[in-house]
CSV table of C-alpha atoms in Angstrom, one decimal:
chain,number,residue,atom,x,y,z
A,11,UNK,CA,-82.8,18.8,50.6
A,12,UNK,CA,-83.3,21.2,47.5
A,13,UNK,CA,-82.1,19.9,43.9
A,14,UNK,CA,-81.2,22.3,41.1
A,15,UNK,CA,-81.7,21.7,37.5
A,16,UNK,CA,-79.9,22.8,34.8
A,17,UNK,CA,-81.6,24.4,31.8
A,18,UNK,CA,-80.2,23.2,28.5
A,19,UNK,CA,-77.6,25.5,27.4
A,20,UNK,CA,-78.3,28.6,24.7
A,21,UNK,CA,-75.9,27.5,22.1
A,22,UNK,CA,-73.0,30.1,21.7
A,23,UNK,CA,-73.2,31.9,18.4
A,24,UNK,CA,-69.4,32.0,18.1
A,25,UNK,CA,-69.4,28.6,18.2
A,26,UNK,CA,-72.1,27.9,15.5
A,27,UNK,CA,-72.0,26.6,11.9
A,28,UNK,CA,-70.9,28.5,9.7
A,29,UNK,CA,-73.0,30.0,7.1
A,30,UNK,CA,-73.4,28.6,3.5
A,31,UNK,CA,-71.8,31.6,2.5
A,32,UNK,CA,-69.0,31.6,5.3
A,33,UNK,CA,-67.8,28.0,4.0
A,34,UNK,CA,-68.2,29.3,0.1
A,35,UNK,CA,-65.5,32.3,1.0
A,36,UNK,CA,-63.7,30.1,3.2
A,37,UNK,CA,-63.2,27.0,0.2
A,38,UNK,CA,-59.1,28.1,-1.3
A,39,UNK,CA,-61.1,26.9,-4.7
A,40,UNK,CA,-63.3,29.4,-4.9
A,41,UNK,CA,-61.6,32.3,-7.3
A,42,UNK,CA,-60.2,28.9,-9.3
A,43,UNK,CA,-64.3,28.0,-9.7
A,44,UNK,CA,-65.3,31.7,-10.7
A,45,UNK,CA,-62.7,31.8,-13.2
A,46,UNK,CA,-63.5,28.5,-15.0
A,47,UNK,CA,-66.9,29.5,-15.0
A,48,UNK,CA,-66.4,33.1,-15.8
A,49,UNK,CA,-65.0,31.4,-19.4
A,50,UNK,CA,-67.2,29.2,-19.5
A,51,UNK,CA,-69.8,32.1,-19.8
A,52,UNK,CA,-67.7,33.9,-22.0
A,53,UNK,CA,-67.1,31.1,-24.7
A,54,UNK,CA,-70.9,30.4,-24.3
A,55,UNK,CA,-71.8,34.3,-25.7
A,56,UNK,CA,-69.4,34.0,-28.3
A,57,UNK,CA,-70.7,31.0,-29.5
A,58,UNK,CA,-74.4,32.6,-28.9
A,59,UNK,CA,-73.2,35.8,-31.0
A,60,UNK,CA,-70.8,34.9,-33.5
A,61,UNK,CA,-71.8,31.5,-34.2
A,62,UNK,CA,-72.3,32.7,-38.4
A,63,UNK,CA,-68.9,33.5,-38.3
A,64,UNK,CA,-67.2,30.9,-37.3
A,65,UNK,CA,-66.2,30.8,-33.6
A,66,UNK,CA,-67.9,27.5,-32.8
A,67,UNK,CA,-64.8,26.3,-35.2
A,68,UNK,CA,-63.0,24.2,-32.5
A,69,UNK,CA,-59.4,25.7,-34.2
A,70,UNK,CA,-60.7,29.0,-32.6
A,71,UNK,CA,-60.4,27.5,-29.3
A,72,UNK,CA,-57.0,25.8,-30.6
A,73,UNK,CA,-55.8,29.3,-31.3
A,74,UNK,CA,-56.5,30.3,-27.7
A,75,UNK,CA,-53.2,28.3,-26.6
A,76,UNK,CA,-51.6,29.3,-29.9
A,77,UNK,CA,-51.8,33.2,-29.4
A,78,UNK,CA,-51.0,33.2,-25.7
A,79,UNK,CA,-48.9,30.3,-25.2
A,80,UNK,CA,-46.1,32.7,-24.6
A,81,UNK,CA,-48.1,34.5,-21.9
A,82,UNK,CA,-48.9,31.2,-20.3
A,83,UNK,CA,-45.0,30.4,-20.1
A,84,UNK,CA,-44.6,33.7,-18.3
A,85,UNK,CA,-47.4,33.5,-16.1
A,86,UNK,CA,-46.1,30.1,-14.8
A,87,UNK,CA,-43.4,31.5,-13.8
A,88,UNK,CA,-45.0,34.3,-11.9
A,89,UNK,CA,-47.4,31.6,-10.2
A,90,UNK,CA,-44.2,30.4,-8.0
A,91,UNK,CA,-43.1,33.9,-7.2
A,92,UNK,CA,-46.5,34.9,-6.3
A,93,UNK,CA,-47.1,32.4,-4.5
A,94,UNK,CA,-44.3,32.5,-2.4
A,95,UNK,CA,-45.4,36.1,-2.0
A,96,UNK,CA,-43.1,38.0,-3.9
A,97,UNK,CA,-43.5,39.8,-7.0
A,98,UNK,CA,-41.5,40.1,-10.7
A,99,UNK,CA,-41.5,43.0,-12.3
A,100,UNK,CA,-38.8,42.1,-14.7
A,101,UNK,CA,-40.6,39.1,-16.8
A,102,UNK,CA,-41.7,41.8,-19.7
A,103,UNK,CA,-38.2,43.0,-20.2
A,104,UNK,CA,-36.7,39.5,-19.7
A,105,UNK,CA,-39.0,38.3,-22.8
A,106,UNK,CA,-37.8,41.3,-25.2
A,107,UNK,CA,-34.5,40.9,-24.1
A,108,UNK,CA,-34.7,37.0,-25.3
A,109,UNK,CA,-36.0,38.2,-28.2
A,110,UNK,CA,-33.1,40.5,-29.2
A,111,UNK,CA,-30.9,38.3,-28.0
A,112,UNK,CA,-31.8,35.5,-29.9
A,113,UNK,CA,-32.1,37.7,-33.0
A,114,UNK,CA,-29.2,39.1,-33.2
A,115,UNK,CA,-27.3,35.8,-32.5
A,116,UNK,CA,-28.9,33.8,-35.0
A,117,UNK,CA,-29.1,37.0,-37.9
A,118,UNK,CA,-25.7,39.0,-36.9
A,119,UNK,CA,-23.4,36.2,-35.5
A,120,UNK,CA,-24.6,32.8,-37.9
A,121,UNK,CA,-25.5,31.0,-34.7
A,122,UNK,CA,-27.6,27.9,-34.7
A,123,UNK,CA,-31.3,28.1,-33.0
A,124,UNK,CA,-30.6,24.9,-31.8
A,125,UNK,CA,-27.4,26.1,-29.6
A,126,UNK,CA,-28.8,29.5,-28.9
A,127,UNK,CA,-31.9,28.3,-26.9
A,128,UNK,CA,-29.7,26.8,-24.0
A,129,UNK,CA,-27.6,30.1,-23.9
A,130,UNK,CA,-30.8,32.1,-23.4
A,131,UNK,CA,-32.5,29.9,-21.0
A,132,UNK,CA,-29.3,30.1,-19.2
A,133,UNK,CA,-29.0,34.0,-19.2
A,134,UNK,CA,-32.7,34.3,-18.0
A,135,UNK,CA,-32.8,31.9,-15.2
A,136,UNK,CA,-29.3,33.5,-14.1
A,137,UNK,CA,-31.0,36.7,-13.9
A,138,UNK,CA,-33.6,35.8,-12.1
A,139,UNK,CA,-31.1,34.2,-9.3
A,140,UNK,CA,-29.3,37.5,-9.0
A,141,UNK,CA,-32.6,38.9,-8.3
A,142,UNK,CA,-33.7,36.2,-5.7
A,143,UNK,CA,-30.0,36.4,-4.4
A,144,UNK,CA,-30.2,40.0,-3.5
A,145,UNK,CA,-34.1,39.9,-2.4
A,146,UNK,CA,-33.0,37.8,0.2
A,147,UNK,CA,-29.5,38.0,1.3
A,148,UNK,CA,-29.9,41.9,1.5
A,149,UNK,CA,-33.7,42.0,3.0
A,150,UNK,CA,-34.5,44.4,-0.3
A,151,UNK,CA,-37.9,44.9,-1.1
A,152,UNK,CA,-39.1,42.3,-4.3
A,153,UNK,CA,-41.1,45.2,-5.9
A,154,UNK,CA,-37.6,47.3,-5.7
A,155,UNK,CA,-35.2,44.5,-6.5
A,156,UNK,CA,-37.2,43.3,-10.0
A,157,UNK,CA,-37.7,46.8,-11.2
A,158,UNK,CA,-34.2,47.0,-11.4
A,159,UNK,CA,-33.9,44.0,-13.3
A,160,UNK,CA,-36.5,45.3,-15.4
A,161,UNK,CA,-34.8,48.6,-16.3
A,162,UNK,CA,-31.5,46.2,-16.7
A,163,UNK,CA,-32.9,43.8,-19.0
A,164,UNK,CA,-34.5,46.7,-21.1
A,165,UNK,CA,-31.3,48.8,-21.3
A,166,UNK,CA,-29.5,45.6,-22.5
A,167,UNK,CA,-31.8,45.2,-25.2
A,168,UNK,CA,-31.4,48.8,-26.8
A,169,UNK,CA,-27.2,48.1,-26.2
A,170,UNK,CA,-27.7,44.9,-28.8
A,171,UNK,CA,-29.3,47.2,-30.9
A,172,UNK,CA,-31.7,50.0,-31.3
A,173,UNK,CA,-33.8,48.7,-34.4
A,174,UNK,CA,-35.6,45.4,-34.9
A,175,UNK,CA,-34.2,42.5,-36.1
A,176,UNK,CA,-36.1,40.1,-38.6
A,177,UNK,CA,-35.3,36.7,-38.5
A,178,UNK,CA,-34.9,35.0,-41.8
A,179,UNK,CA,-33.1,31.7,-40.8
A,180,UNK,CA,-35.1,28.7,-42.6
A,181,UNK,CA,-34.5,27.0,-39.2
A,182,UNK,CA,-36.4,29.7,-37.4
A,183,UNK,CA,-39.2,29.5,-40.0
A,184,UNK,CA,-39.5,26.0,-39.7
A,185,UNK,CA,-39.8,25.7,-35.5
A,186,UNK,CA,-42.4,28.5,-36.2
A,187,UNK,CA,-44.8,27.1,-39.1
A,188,UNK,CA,-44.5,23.6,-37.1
A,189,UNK,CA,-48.4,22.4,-36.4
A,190,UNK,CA,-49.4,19.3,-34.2
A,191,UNK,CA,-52.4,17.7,-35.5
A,192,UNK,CA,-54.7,16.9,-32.9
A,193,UNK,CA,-57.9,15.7,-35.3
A,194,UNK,CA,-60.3,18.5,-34.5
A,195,UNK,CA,-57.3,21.4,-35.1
A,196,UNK,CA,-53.7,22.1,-34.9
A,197,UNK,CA,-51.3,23.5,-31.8
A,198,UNK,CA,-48.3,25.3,-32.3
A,199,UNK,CA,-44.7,24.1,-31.3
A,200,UNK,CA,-45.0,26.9,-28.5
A,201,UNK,CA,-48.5,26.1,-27.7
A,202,UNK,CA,-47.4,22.3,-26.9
A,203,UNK,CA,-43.8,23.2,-24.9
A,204,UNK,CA,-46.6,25.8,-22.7
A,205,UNK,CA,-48.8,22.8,-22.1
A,206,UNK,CA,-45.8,20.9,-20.8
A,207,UNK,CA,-44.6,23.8,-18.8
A,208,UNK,CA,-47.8,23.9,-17.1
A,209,UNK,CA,-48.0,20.3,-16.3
A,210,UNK,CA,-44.4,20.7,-14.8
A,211,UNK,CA,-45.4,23.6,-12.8
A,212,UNK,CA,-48.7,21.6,-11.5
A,213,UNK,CA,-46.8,18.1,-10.7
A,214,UNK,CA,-44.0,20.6,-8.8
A,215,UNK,CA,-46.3,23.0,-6.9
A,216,UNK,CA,-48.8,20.1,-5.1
A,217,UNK,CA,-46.5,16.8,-5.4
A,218,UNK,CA,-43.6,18.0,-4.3
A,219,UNK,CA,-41.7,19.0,-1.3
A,220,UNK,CA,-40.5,21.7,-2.9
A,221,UNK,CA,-43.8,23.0,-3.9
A,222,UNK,CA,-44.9,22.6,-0.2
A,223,UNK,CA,-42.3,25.0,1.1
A,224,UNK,CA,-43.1,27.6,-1.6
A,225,UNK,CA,-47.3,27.5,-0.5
A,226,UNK,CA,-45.7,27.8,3.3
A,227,UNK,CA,-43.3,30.6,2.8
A,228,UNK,CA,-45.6,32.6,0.9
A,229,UNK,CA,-48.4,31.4,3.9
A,230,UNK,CA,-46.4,32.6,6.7
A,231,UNK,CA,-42.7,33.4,6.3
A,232,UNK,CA,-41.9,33.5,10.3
A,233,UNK,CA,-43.8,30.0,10.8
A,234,UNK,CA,-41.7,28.3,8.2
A,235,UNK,CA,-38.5,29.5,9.2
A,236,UNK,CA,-39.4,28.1,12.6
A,237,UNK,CA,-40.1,24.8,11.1
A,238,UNK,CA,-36.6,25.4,9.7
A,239,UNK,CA,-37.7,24.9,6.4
A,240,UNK,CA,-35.2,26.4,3.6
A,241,UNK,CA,-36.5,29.4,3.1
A,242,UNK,CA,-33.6,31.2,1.6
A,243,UNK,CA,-33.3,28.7,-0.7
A,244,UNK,CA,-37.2,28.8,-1.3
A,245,UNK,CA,-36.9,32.3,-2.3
A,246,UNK,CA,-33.6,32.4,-4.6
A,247,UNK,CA,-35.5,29.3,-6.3
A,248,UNK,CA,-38.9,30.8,-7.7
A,249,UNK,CA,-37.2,34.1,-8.5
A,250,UNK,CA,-35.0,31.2,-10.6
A,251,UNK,CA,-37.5,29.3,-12.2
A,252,UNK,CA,-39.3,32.8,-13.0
A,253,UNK,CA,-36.3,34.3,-14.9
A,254,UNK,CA,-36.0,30.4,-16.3
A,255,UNK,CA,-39.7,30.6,-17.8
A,256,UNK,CA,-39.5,34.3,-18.8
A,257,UNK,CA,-36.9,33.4,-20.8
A,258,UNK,CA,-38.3,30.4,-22.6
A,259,UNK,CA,-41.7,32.5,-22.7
A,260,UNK,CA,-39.1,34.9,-24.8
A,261,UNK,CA,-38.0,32.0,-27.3
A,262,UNK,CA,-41.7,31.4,-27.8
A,263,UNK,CA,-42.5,34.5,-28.6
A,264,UNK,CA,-39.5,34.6,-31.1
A,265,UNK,CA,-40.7,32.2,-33.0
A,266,UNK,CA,-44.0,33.7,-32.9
A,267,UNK,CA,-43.1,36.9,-34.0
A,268,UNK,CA,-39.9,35.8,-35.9
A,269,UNK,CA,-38.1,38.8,-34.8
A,270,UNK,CA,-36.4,40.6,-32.3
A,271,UNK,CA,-37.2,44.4,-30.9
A,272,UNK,CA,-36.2,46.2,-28.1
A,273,UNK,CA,-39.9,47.3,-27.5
A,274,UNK,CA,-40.9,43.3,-27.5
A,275,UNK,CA,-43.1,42.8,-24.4
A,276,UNK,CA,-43.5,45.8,-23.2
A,277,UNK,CA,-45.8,45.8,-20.1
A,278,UNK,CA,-46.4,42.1,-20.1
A,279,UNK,CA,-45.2,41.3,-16.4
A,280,UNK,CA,-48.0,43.0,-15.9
A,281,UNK,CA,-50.6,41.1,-18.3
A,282,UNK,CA,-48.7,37.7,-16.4
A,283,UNK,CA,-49.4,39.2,-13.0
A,284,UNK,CA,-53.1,39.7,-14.1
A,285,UNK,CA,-53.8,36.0,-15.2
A,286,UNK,CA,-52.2,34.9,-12.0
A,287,UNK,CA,-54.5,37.2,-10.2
A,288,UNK,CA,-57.4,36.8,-12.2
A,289,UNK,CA,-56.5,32.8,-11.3
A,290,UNK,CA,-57.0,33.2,-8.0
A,291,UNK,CA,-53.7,33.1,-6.8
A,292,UNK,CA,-53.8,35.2,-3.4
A,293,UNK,CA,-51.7,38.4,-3.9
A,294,UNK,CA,-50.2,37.9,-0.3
A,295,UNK,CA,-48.9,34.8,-1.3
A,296,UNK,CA,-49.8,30.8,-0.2
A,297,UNK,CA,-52.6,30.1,-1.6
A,298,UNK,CA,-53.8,29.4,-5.5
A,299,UNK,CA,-53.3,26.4,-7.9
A,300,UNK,CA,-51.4,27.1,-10.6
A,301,UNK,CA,-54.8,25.9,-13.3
A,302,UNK,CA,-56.1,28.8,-12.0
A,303,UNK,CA,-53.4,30.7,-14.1
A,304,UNK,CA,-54.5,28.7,-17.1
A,305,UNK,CA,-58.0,30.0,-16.8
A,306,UNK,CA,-56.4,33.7,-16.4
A,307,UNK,CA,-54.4,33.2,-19.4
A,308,UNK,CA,-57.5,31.8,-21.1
A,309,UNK,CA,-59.9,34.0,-20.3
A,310,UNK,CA,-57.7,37.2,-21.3
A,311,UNK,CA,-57.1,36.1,-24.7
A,312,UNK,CA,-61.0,35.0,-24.6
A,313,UNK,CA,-61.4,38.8,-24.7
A,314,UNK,CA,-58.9,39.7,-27.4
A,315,UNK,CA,-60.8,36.9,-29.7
A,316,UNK,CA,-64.5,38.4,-29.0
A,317,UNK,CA,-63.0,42.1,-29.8
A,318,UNK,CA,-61.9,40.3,-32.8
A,319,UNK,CA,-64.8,38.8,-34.0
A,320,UNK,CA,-66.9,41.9,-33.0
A,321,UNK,CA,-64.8,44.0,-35.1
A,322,UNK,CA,-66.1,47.4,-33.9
A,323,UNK,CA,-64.1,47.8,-30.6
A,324,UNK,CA,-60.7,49.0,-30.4
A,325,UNK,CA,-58.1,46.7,-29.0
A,326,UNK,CA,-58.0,48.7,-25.9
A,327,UNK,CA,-60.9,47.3,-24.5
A,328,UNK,CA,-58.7,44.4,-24.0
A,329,UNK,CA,-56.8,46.8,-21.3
A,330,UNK,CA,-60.4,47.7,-20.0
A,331,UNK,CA,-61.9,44.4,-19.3
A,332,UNK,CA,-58.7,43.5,-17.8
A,333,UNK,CA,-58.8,46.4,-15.1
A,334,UNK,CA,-62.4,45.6,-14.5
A,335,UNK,CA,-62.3,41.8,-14.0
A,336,UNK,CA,-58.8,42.7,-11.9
A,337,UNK,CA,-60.8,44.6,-10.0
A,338,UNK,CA,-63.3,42.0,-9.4
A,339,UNK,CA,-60.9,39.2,-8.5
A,340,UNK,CA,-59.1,41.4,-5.9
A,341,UNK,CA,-62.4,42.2,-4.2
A,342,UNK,CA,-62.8,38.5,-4.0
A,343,UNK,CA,-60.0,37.7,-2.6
A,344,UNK,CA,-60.2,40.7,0.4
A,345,UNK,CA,-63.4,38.9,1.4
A,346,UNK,CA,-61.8,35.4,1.5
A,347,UNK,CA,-58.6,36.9,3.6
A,348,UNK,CA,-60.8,39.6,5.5
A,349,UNK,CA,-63.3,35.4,6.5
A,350,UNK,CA,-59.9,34.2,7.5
A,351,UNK,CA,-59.0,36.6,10.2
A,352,UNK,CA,-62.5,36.6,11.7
């Protein structure tokens, strides 16, 4: 009677560990991680090379959130479309539109700031529910749909009125020259309602249920319909809450600027859809944390202080380094989504 033995099995190589470089691309943190440390880097050679001129001052940092806190508003918003997979083209025209808007209520019709703010918060986040109304219920393209809105919202701004409008209310003055003292520096009014927003956006988007149906549609659209998740609903809401912050990013820059112009904010959906992209928020849609956008919002107004302080460059290498770090952030994230289908 013959016996057989069985040799130990080859392991199968499809069933191996994974790589230490396999799990890295694999980890949803990862483009968050490269951002942080990407400013990180950045604040540490502008601390190295300007250091005699004061940009170890922590107020320069302060100014960071000051100067963009507008941008960050905006770029909120775009996070929840983004993320759901769609796109808004219409947040740059929204925020000059606000502006004008604003303006001329409070400089041509004598209305107070105080009862204006609700009326354009309202007229954004309407807009943005017509938008999110027609992407879904008539299947239209988003890319289509909010360049529309952005031609609309532009158009309207030149039918208030073709020149700029100062604002000289004292009220207006006031909101603007309003500083928090936090010990070690100052924050804006705008700077402190961004922070908020952000907080909002962050509680929202990973402790709620409604956040967990935005990271699903925008994960797979046809697997949460079949879970019979709202996704109708889903959609008319983050094109909603991105007309909503759009608008409020608008009232910020008001104050900021202290006037209204039908040229305000031109091309700045597409500095918002940078810092969401440069945060690591998939393009696709479903995955990215919405810090991440705080670090792209950070990190592009990180350039615009270094071309400051170098004082030799021309403000368009803020445009440049933009493409180029866009570039580099896209790239990362075809490698994590080429991992995921292997």
């Amino acid at each position: 009677m013959s016996t057989t033995t069985k040799s130990p099995t080859a392991p199968d190589s499809r069933t191996s560990t994974p790589s230490k470089a396999a799990r890295l691309l694999g980890d949803r943190r990862l483009p968050v991680l490269v951002t942080a440390a990407l400013f990180l880097v950045m604040y540490g050679v502008g601390l190295s090379r300007y250091q005699n001129y004061g940009f170890a001052e922590p107020q320069v940092f302060m100014n960071l959130f000051i100067d963009n806190g507008y941008l960050l508003v905006a770029a909120v918003g775009v996070t929840f479309v983004i993320l759901s997979g769609g796109i808004d083209l219409s947040v740059g025209s929204v925020i000059g539109f606000t502006t004008m808007f604003t303006a001329w209520l409070v400089e041509r019709q004598g209305l107070p700031i105080l009862l204006v703010i609700p009326m354009a918060l309202a007229v954004g986040a309407f807009g943005g529910f017509l938008m999110g109304y027609v992407i879904h219920n008539f299947e239209i393209q988003p890319f289509i749909v909010t360049l529309a809105g952005l031609f609309l919202f532009r158009g309207l701004c030149l039918v208030i009125s073709k020149e700029s409008i100062s604002i000289g209310d004292a009220s207006v003055s006031s909101m603007a020259q309003t500083q928090v003292n936090l010990g070690m520096g100052f924050l804006s009014i705008g700077a402190i309602v961004a922070l908020v927003v952000l907080a909002v956006a962050f509680y929202v988007l990973h402790y709620t249920r409604f956040g967990r149906r935005v990271y699903a549609v925008g994960g797979n659209e046809q697997s949460a319909l079949l879970m019979g998740l709202p996704q109708g609903g889903t959609k008319i809401a983050v094109y909603t809450i991105s007309g909503f912050c759009s608008a409020l990013a608008g009232l910020l820059f008001t104050l900021y600027i202290q006037s209204g112009d039908p040229l305000h904010a031109t091309g700045m959906e597409l500095d918002a859809i940078a810092a969401v992209v440069i945060g690591g928020t998939l393009l696709t849609g479903g995955s990215g944390y919405v810090i991440g956008t705080l670090f792209g919002v950070l990190v592009l107004g990180l350039i615009k202080s270094i071309i400051q302080f170098e004082g030799t460059l021309s403000s368009w290498w803020t445009k440049i380094a933009t493409g180029v770090l866009l570039c580099a952030f896209i790239l990362i994230q075809r490698a994590m989504t080429a991992r995921k289908k292997t």
